[in-house]
Short mmCIF file of C-alpha atoms in Angstrom, two decimals:
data_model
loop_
_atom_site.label_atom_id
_atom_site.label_comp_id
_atom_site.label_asym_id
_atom_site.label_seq_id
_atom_site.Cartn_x
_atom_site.Cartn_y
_atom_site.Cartn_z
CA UNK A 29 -30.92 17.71 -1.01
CA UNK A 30 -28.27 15.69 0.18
CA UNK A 31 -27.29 11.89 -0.85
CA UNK A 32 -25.90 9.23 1.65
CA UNK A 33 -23.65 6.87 0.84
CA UNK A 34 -21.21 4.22 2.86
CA UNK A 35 -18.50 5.30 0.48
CA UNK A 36 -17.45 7.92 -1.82
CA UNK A 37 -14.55 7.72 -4.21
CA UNK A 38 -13.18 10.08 -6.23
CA UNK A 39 -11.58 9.07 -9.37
CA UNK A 40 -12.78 6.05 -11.71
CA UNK A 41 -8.69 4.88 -12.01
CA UNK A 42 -7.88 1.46 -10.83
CA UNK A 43 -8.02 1.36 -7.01
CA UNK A 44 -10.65 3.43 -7.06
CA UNK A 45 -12.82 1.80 -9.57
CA UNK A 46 -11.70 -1.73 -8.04
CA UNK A 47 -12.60 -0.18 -4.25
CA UNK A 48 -16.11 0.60 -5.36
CA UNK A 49 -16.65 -2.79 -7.48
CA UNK A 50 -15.94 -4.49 -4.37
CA UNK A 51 -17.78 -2.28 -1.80
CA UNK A 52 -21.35 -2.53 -3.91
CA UNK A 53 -20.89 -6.61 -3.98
CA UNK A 54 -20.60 -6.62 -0.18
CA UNK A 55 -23.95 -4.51 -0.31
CA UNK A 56 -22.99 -1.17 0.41
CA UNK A 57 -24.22 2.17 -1.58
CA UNK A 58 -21.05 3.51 -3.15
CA UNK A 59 -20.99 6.81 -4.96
CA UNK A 60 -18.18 6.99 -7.65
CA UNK A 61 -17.18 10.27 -9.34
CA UNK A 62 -15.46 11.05 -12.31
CA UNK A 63 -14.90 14.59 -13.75
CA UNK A 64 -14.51 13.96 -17.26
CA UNK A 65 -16.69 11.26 -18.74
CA UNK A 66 -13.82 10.80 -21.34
CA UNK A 67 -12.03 9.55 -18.31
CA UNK A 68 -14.15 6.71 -17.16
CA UNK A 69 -11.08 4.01 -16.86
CA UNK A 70 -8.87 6.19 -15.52
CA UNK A 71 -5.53 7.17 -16.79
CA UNK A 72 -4.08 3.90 -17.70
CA UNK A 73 -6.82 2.88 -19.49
CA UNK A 74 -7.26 6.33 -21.49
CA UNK A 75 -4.26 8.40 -21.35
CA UNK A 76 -1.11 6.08 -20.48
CA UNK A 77 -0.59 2.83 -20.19
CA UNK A 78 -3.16 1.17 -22.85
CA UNK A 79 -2.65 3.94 -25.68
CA UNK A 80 1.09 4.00 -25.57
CA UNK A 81 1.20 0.48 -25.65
CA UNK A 82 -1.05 0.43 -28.35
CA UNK A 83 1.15 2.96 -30.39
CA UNK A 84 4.43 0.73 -29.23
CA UNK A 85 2.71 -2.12 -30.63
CA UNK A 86 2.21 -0.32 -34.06
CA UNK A 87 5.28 1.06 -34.79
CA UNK A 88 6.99 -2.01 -34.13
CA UNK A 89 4.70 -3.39 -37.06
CA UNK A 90 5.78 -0.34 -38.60
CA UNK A 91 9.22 -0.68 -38.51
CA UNK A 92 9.49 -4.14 -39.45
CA UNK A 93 7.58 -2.79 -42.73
CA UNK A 94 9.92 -0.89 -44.15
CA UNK A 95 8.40 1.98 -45.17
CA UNK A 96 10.59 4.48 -46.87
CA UNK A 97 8.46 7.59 -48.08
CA UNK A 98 7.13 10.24 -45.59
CA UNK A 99 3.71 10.05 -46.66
CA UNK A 100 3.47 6.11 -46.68
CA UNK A 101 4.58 6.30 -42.60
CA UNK A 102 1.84 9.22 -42.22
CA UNK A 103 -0.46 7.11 -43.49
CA UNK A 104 0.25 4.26 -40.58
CA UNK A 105 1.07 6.42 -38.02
CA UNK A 106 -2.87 8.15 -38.98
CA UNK A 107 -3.99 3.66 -38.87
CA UNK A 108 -2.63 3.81 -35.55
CA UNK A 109 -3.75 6.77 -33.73
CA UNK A 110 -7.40 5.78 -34.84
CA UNK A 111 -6.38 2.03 -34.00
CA UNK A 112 -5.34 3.67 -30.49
CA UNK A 113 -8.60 5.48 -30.49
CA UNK A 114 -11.26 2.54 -30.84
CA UNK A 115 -9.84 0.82 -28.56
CA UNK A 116 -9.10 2.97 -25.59
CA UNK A 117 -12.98 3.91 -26.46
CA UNK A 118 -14.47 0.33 -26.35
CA UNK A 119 -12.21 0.08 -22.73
CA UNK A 120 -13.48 3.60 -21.28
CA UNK A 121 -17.53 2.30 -22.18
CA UNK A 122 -16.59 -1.18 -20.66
CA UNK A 123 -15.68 0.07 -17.37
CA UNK A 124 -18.67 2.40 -17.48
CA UNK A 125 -21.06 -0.17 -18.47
CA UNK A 126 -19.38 -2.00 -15.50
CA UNK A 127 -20.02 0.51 -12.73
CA UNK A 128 -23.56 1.70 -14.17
CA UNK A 129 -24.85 -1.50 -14.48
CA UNK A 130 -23.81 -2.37 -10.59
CA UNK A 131 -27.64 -1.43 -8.66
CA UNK A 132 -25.18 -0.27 -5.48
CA UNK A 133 -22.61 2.12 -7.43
CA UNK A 134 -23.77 5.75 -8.76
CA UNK A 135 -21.82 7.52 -11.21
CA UNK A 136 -21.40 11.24 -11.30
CA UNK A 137 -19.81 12.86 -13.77
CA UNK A 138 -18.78 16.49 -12.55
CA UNK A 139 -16.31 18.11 -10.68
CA UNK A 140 -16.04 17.23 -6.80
CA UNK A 141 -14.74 19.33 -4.11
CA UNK A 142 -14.90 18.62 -0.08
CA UNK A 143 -17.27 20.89 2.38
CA UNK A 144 -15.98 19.11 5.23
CA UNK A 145 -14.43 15.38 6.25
CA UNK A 146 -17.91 13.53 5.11
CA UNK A 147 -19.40 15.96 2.44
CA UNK A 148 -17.96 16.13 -0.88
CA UNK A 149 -20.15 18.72 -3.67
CA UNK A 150 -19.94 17.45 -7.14
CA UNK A 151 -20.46 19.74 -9.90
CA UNK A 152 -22.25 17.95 -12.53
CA UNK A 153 -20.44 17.56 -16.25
CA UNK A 154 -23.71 18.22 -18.60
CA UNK A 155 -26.19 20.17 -16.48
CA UNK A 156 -23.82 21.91 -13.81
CA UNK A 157 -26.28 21.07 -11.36
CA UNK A 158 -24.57 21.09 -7.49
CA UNK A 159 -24.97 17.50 -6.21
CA UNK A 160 -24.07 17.04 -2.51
CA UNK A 161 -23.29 13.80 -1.50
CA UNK A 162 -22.53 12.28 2.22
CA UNK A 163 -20.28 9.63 2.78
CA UNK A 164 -19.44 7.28 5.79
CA UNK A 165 -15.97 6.92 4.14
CA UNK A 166 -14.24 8.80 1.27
CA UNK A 167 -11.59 7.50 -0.96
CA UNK A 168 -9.77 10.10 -3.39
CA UNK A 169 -8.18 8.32 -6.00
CA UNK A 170 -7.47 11.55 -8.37
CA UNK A 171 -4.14 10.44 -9.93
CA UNK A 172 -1.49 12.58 -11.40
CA UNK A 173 -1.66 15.35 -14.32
CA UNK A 174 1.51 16.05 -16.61
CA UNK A 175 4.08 18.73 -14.92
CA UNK A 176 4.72 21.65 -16.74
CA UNK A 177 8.01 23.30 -16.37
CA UNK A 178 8.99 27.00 -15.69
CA UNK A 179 10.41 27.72 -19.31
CA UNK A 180 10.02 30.78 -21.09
CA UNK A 181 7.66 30.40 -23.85
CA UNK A 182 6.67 27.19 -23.04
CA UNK A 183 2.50 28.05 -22.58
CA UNK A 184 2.65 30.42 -25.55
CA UNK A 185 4.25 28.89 -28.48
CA UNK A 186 2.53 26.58 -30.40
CA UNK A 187 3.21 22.54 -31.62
CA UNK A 188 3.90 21.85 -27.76
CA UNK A 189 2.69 19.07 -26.17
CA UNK A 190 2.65 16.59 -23.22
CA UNK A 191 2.32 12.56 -23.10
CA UNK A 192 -1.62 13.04 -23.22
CA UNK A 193 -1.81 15.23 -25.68
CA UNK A 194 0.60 14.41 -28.16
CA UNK A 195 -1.28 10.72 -28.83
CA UNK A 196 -3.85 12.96 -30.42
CA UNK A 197 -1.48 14.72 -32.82
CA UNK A 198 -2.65 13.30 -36.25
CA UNK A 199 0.78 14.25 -38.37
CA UNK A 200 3.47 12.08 -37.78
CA UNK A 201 6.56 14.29 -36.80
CA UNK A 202 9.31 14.14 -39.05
CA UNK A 203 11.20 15.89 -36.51
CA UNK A 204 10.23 15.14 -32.62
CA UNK A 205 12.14 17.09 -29.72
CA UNK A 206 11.64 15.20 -26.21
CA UNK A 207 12.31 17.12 -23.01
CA UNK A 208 13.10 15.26 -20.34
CA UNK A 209 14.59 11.24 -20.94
CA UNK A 210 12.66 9.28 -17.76
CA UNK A 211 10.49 6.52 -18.47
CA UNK A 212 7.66 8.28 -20.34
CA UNK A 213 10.61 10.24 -22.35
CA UNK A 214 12.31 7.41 -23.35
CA UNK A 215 8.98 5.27 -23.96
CA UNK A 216 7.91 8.41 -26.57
CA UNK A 217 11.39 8.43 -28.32
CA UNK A 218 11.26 4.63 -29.12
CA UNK A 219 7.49 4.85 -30.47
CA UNK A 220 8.10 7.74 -32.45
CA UNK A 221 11.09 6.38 -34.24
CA UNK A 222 9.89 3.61 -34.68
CA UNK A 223 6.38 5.41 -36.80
CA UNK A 224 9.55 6.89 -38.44
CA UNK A 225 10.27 10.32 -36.65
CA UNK A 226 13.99 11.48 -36.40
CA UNK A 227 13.63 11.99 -32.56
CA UNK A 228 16.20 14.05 -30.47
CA UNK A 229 16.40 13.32 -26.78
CA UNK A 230 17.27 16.43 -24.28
CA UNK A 231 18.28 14.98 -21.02
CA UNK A 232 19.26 17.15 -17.96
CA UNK A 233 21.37 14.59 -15.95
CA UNK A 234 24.45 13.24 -16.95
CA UNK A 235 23.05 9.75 -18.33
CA UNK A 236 19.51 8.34 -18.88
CA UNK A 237 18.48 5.65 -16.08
CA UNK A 238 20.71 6.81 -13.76
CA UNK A 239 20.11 3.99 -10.99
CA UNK A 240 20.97 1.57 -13.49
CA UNK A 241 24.30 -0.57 -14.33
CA UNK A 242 26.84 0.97 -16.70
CA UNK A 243 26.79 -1.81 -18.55
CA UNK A 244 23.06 -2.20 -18.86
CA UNK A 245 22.51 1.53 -19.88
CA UNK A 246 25.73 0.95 -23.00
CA UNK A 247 23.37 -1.69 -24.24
CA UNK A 248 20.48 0.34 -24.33
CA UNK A 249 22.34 3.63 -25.92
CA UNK A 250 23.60 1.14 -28.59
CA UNK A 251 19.55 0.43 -29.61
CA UNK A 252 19.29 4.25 -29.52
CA UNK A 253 22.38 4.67 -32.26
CA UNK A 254 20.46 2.17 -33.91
CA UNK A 255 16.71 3.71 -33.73
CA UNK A 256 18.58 7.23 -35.17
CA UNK A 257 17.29 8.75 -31.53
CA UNK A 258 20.05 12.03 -30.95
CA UNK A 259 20.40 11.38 -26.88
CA UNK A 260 21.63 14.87 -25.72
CA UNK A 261 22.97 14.53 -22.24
CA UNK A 262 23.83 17.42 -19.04
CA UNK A 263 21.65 20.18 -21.07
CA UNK A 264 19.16 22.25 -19.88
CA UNK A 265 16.26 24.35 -21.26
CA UNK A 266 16.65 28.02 -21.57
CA UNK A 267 13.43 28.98 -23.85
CA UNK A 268 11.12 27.62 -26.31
CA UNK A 269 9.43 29.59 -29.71
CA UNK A 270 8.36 29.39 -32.79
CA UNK A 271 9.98 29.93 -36.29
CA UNK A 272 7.78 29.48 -38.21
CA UNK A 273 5.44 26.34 -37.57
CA UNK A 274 8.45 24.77 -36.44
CA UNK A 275 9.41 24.46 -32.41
CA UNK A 276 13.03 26.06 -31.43
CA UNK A 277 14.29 24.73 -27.93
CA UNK A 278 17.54 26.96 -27.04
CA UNK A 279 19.58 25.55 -24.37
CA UNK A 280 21.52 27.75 -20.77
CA UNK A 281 24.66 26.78 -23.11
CA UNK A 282 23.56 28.50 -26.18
CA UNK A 283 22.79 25.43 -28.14
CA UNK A 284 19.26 25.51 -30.53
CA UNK A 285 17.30 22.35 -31.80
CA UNK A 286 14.33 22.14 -33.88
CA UNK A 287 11.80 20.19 -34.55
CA UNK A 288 7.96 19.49 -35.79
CA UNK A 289 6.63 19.26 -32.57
CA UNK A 290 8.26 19.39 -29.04
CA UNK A 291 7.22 16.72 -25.92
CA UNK A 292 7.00 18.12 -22.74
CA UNK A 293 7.98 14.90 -20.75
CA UNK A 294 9.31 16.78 -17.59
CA UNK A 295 7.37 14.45 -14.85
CA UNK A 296 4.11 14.65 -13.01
CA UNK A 297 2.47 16.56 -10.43
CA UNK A 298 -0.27 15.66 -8.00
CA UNK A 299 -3.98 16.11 -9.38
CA UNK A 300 -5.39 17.85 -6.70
CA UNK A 301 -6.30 21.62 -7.61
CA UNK A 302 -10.01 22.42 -6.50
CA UNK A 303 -10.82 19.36 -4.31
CA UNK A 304 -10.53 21.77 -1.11
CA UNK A 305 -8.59 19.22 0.81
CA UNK A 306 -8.23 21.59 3.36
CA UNK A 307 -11.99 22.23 4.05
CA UNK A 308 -11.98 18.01 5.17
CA UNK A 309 -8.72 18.36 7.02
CA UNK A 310 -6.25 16.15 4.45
CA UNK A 311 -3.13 17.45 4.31
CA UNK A 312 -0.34 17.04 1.58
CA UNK A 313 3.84 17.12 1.39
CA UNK A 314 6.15 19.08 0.16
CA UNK A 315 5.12 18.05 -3.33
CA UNK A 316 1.71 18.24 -3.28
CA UNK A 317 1.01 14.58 -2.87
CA UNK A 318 -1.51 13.20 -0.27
CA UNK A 319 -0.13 12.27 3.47
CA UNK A 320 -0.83 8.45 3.51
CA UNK A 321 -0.33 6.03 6.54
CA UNK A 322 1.38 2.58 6.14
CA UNK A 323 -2.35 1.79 5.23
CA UNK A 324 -3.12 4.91 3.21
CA UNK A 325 -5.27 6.78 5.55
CA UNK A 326 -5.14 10.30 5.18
CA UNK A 327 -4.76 12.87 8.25
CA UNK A 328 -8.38 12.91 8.51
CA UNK A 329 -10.80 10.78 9.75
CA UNK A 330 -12.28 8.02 7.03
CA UNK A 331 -10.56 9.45 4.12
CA UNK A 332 -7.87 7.04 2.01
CA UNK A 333 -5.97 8.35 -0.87
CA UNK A 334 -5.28 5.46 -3.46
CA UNK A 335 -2.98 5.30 -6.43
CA UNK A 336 -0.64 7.70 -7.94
CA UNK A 337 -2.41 10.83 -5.67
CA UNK A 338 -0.69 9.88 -2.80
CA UNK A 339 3.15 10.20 -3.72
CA UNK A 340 3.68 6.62 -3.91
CA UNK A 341 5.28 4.80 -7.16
CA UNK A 342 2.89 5.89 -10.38
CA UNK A 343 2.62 1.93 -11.47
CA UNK A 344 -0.86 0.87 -12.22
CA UNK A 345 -0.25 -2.18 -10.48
CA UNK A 346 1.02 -0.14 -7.46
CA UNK A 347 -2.87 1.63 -7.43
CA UNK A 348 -4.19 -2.17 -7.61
CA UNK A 349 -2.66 -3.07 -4.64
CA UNK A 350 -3.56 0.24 -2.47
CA UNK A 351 -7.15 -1.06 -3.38
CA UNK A 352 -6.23 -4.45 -2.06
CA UNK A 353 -4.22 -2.45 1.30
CA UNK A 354 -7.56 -0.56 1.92
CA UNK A 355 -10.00 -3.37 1.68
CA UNK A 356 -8.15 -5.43 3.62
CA UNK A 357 -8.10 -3.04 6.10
CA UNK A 358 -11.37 -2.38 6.14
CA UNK A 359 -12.92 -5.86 5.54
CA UNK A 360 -9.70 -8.39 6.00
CA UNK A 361 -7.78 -9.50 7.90
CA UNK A 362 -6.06 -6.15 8.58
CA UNK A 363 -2.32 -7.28 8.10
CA UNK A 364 -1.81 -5.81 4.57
CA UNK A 365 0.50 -2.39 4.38
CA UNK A 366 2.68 -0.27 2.25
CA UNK A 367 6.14 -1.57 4.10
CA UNK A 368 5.21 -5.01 3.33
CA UNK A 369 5.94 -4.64 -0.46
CA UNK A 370 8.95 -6.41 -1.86
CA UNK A 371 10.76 -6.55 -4.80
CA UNK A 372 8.79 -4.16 -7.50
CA UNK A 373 9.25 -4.96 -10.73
CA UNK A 374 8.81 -2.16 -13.51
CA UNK A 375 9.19 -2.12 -17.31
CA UNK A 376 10.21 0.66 -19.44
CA UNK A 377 8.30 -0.05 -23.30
CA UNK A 378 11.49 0.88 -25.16
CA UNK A 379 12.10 -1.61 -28.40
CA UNK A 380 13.11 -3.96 -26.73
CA UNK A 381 11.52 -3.92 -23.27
CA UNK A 382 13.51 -3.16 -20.59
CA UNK A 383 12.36 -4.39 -17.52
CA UNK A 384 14.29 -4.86 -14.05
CA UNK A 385 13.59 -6.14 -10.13
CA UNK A 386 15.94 -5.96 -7.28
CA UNK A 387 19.06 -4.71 -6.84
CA UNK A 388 21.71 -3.76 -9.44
CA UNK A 389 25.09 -5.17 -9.31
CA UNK A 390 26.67 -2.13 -7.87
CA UNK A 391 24.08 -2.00 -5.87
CA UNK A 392 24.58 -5.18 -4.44
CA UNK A 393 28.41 -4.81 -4.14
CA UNK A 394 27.55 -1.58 -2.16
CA UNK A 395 25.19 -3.47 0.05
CA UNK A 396 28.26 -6.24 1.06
CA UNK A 397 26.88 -8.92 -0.95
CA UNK A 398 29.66 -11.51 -2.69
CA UNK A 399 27.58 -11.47 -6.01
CA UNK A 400 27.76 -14.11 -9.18
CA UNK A 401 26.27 -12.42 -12.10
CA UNK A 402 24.69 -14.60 -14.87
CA UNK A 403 24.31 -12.60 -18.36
CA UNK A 404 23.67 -13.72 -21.87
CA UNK A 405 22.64 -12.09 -25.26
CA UNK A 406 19.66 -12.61 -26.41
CA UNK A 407 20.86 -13.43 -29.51
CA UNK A 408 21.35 -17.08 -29.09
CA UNK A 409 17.87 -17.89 -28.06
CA UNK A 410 16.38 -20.03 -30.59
CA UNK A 411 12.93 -18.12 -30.24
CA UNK A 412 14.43 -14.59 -30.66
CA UNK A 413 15.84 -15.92 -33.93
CA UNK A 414 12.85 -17.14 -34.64
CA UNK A 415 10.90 -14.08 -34.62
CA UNK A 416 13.83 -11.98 -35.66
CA UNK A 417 13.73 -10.04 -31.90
CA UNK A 418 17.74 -10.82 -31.15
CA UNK A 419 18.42 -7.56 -29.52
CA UNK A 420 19.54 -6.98 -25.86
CA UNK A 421 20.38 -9.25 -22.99
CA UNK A 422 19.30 -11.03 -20.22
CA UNK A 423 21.21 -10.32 -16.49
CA UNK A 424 20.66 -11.83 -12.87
CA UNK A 425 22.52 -10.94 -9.92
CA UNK A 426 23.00 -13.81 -7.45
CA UNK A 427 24.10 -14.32 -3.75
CA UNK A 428 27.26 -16.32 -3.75
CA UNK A 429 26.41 -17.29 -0.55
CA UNK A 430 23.14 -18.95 -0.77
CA UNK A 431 22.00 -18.96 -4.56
CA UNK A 432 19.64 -16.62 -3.84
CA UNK A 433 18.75 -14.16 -6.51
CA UNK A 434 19.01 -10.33 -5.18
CA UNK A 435 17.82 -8.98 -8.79
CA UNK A 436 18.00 -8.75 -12.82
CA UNK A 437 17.75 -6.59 -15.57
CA UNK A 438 16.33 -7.74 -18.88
CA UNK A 439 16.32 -5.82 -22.35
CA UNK A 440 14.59 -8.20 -24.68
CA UNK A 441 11.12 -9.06 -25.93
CA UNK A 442 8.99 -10.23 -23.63
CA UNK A 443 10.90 -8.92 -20.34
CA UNK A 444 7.66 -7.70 -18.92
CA UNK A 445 6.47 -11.22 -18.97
CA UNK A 446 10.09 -12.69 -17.67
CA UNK A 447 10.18 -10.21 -15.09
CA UNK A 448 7.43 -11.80 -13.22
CA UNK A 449 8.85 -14.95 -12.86
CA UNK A 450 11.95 -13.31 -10.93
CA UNK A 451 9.91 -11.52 -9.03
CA UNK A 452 8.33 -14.14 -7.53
CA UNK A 453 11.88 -16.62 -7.13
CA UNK A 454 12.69 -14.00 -5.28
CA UNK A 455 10.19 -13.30 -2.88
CA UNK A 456 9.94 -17.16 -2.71
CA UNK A 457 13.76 -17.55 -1.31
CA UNK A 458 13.60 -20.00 -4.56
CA UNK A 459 17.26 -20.87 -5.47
CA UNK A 460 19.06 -19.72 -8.99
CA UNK A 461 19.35 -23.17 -9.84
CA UNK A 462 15.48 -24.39 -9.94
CA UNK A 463 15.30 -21.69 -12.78
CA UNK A 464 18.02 -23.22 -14.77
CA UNK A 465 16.98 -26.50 -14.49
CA UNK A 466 13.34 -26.73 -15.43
CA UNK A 467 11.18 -27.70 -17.90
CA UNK A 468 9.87 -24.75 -20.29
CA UNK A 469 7.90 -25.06 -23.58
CA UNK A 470 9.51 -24.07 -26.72
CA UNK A 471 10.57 -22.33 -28.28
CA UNK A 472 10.47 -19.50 -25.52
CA UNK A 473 11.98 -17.05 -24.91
CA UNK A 474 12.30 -18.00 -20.91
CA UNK A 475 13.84 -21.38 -21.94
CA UNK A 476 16.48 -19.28 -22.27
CA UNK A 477 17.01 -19.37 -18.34
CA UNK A 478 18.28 -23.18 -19.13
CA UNK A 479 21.30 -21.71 -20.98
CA UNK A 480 21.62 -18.20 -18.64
CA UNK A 481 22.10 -19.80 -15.19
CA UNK A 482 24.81 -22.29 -16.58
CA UNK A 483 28.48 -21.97 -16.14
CA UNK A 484 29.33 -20.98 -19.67
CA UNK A 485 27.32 -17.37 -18.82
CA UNK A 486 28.02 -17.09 -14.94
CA UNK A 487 30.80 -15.24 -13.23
#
């Protein structure tokens, strides 16, 4: 017997939870669907950005302990992973309790596949009972799943894991190997030396954040000689195995490492295998991502694809504002699209944060702007003293011409928060100079704009 419903959406991540929150208040029957009900949440909440940030937080407290014996950093690195574990479980019941307790939303918990543009099957979790649902409109909000790369040995030997599986390991490393130094790479190697884990850091390309400054990324290799993290740049994976219980990663060039464990952080890939896009006529690219308009339709009729699914940046603010693109569309005003976004900001969780918007100084220079550049170390804000966080810098690049800030780069505690405020002076037009001149509560660390945007630190 089939189920109607004005919309269906696939996935319980954020657009897609936020899409059906908003649908049932407006009075319509939404049905929301969610394979795994360990998964209610969605990635950030259980597999990304809460627990890793949870774990950054720890070792950080960690580190600033001391501890000097193997078993005593077991022991907190054990206090954090169930610390990581209560709370990612009191978030994934909230936004259950949320969606249950809404009289217009019904959750399934099951697999879902389509049968054509307006039918989606869902095979239920517990009883594997076939529910078929109908829906006006369908929303797949599926995310991403880790990518697993083409390396011999790499499904068969054993202490291997990826981003979402490795928060579960219970023994703290002593030795880590990370493949693969983007974001999530570099995010890993900075938690787990900080818990206390010698970590070496295999990176294919000739330099981590390649898009970056020079000067930016020598500041941030300089915290890496400090953490102990072994950066290994320009090398490339030939084969993985065991000796022993240990991991052995031997390199095109010949070159072996070894380690406790080895992190598969090699990117992700579109989460898309069974849904049977075909069957409702949604087609994907070269990649495997979802074909989205400018307002994230799909090639067929009343379907969306929201958040990371669709190829777009894999920012949980990012799927936030798809929801807000798709309701608008469908409820608004019907002016909000994907080429209206300006000036994303992003932060990677190394210690310290490093968090940038804009464009880079080369960058810039390559674009034909006459640039200033205002940079400062952190060091001689009185709140980083304060707290004893005195590492990094802060870095905006200015318009000569107008005052106008065209982007900055921040390693220091509490960039992700600083970040914002650039953000927005720049998609305000809002001068250089309003920054440096007002009022901020201290001690801050963004008082320490006053001091950045002054002669003594501009060229």
């Amino acid at each position: 017997m089939e189920e109607r419903f004005d919309g269906i959406v696939i996935g319980f991540g954020k657009g897609g939870k936020t899409l059906a929150a908003n649908m049932a208040n407006r009075g319509l029957k939404v049905a929301l669907i969610e394979k795994s009900p360990k998964m209610y949440g969605g990635t950030c909440i259980n597999l990304a950005c809460i627990p890793t940030k949870s774990l950054e937080n720890s070792s950080n407290e960690i580190k600033r302990q001391g501890f000097e014996s193997y078993e005593d950093k077991n022991k907190a690195y054990r206090e954090a992973i169930d610390k990581k574990e209560v709370l990612i479980t009191a978030l994934r019941k909230a936004n259950f309790n949320k969606a249950n307790s809404n009289e217009n939303i019904t959750v399934f918990t099951g697999v879902a596949s389509f049968e054509d543009n307006r039918t989606v099957k869902v095979v239920m979790e517990d009883t594997k009972e076939v529910k078929v649902l109908k829906g006006d409109k369908i929303f797949i909000n599926t995310g991403t799943l880790p990518f697993i790369p083409n390396i011999e040995g790499v499904n068969s030997a054993k202490n291997i894991f990826t981003s979402e599986t490795l928060m579960n390991l219970r023994e703290l490393p002593k030795e880590l190997i990370i493949i693969g130094a983007g974001f999530i790479g570099q995010e890993f190697a900075s938690i787990y030396s900080g818990f206390g884990s010698k970590v070496t850091l295999l990176n294919n390309l000739p330099q981590i954040l390649m898009n970056e400054d020079k000067d930016d990324v020598e500041e941030i290799l300089k915290l890496y000689e400090k953490k102990g993290i072994d950066l290994i740049n320009e090398v490339n994976t030939k084969k993985v195995y065991n000796k022993g219980e240990r991991v052995v990663v031997e390199t095109e060039d010949g070159r072996t490492f070894e380690g406790d464990a080895l992190l598969l952080s090699t990117g992700r890939k579109s989460n898309i295998e069974g849904l049977n896009l075909e069957k409702a006529g949604v087609e994907t690219n070269e990649r495997g991502f979802i074909k989205v308009s400018d307002t994230l339709k799909t090639t067929a009729d009343d379907i969306w694809a929201l958040g990371d699914i669709n190829g777009g940046l894999q920012f949980t603010y990012i799927s936030l504002d798809d929801f807000r693109i798709v309701f608008d569309n469908l409820f608004g005003e019907k002016k909000r699209k994907i080429s209206d976004r300006r000036n994303i900001a992003t932060s990677t969780f190394i210690d310290p944060t490093f968090s940038r918007v804009g464009l880079t100084v080369e960058k810039a220079k390559e674009e034909g702007y006459d640039v200033m550049i205002a940079k400062m170390p952190v060091n001689t804000i009185p709140r980083a003293k304060q707290i004893g966080e005195t590492d990094g810098f802060l870095k905006v690049v200015i318009n000569k011409d107008n005052d106008k800030i065209l982007g900055a780069s921040f390693l220091c505690v509490d960039s992700s928060e600083l970040i914002n405020i650039i953000k927005m002076a720049m998609d305000n037009n809002i001068s250089y100079k309003y920054l440096r001149d007002n009022i901020y509560t201290h001690p801050t660390i963004i008082e320490g704009f006053n001091e950045l945007f002054t002669g003594a630190y501009m060229k």
